[in-house]
């Protein structure tokens, strides 16, 4: 049987758990998802027909608080993928020490071939279907691949209609006019920037003049391009699912942003060599930012990655085999559970602001985000040093982040006890 991304997530968990003193019962608890909800629901399409869609909401673990995780709309969504993403959310929220567990949702659909009205109908019906397990103190969704602030607004409105009041805390990533947080749009990329800067600082280096290649030019990838460029790096390659461009002298990020606004593919950027999404990963650069989908850096291409640092803006872009190859080659992989945690961290700030009905300025959001991301990086780095002292250089950054997270979730589970 073909290995799924859920198998990968469990393999990563078990390998890291081996480095802890967790007993087998706790490993068994943490290696499973607590709840998997599958829903099938009808949606009225513009031509008057009715189509039945399948969607999921999975909650991996609630030991440290309500569950949290995005919703993805894509033809490729599977229950196993959503399970893996939910588990990764548990480790991510624990790495950055915010009081949440992990969840994720998805609907099998092709949003690029649906009208706005059809997308709204689908969102509202999916929100209603999963409302039996979501709620501001239970499970709080957010945007992910192909979902955005408008979709979160429909989600919030739908659940508010059911509650009879404006239930802003039920979802994050909303537009600022209706309870969203300033700084949420670029939070994932900003978090990537802060951890990359920390990793360089540890080596006595800065971002100034470093070359960057980015796979994926959506929310995470496009803001990463502009933030890394503004911080002094040179963006030399970008792509989206249709292709992209490489130019060793650097790309004009404002021009890339304009192409994106015009809904044009990055492959249309005029000055440079065409690259496809796989080739992008192998371009010469100091820093590679996978910001698209899972399973991109594998044993088939890991030995051709030229970057010295990989910053995982995407979830699950690197397989365990590729992790080993990159580690042996001295390439630092800043793992997804740390590197892209800026998104969920500002989502947490949004939720705190909604519950308190008191909103922060942008400067405060950035300051608090930097504090959380820097502390998480340093905790991971200290754990890496401890583990390498015990087991040698085969231990990588991902394992250190996992061990940190697993121990925090295990401790919460032990303190709460097993009910009844
Ligand atoms: P998005 O839908 O805004 O953008 C996805 C981008 O990836 C698009 O440019 C798309 O064309 C491109 N893409 C899709 N498949 C590709 C492929 N095979 N090769 C190259 N490019 C491809 O999604 P996003 O929100 O930017 O999410 C991207 C990744 O970041 C996902 O793994 C997501 O889980 C992760 N992430 C996002 C957030 C967030 O706040 N948005 C937070 C944490 C993690």
mmCIF file of C-alpha atoms in Angstrom, residues 2-16 31 80-81 83-85 87-88 91 294-298 312 315-324 336 398 402:
data_model
loop_
_atom_site.group_PDB
_atom_site.id
_atom_site.type_symbol
_atom_site.label_atom_id
_atom_site.label_comp_id
_atom_site.label_asym_id
_atom_site.label_seq_id
_atom_site.Cartn_x
_atom_site.Cartn_y
_atom_site.Cartn_z
ATOM 1 C CA UNK A 2 1.269 3.473 -0.838
ATOM 2 C CA UNK A 3 2.579 5.515 2.077
ATOM 3 C CA UNK A 4 0.304 8.473 2.882
ATOM 4 C CA UNK A 5 1.202 11.789 4.475
ATOM 5 C CA UNK A 6 -0.513 10.515 7.635
ATOM 6 C CA UNK A 7 1.978 7.619 7.707
ATOM 7 C CA UNK A 8 4.759 10.212 7.412
ATOM 8 C CA UNK A 9 3.339 12.281 10.288
ATOM 9 C CA UNK A 10 3.141 9.173 12.498
ATOM 10 C CA UNK A 11 6.650 8.087 11.511
ATOM 11 C CA UNK A 12 7.998 11.527 12.463
ATOM 12 C CA UNK A 13 6.132 11.281 15.763
ATOM 13 C CA UNK A 14 7.404 7.786 16.638
ATOM 14 C CA UNK A 15 10.997 8.613 15.695
ATOM 15 C CA UNK A 16 10.955 11.684 17.921
ATOM 16 C CA UNK A 31 -0.134 8.929 17.840
ATOM 17 C CA UNK A 80 -5.365 11.111 5.833
ATOM 18 C CA UNK A 81 -3.938 14.464 4.783
ATOM 19 C CA UNK A 83 -5.223 13.908 9.992
ATOM 20 C CA UNK A 84 -1.534 14.612 9.370
ATOM 21 C CA UNK A 85 -2.129 18.352 9.282
ATOM 22 C CA UNK A 87 -1.335 16.275 14.299
ATOM 23 C CA UNK A 88 1.238 18.792 13.064
ATOM 24 C CA UNK A 91 3.089 19.967 17.808
ATOM 25 C CA UNK A 294 3.456 18.510 1.120
ATOM 26 C CA UNK A 295 5.961 15.969 -0.125
ATOM 27 C CA UNK A 296 8.182 18.213 -2.273
ATOM 28 C CA UNK A 297 11.702 17.494 -0.948
ATOM 29 C CA UNK A 298 12.124 13.743 -1.101
ATOM 30 C CA UNK A 312 9.419 25.281 5.827
ATOM 31 C CA UNK A 315 3.331 22.019 6.084
ATOM 32 C CA UNK A 316 5.086 18.723 5.457
ATOM 33 C CA UNK A 317 7.206 19.651 2.414
ATOM 34 C CA UNK A 318 10.114 17.351 3.430
ATOM 35 C CA UNK A 319 9.931 13.564 3.798
ATOM 36 C CA UNK A 320 11.799 11.755 6.633
ATOM 37 C CA UNK A 321 14.258 10.244 4.089
ATOM 38 C CA UNK A 322 15.011 13.703 2.688
ATOM 39 C CA UNK A 323 15.434 15.034 6.229
ATOM 40 C CA UNK A 324 18.189 12.478 6.822
ATOM 41 C CA UNK A 336 7.198 23.512 9.639
ATOM 42 C CA UNK A 398 12.733 18.753 13.382
ATOM 43 C CA UNK A 402 9.093 17.445 18.060
#
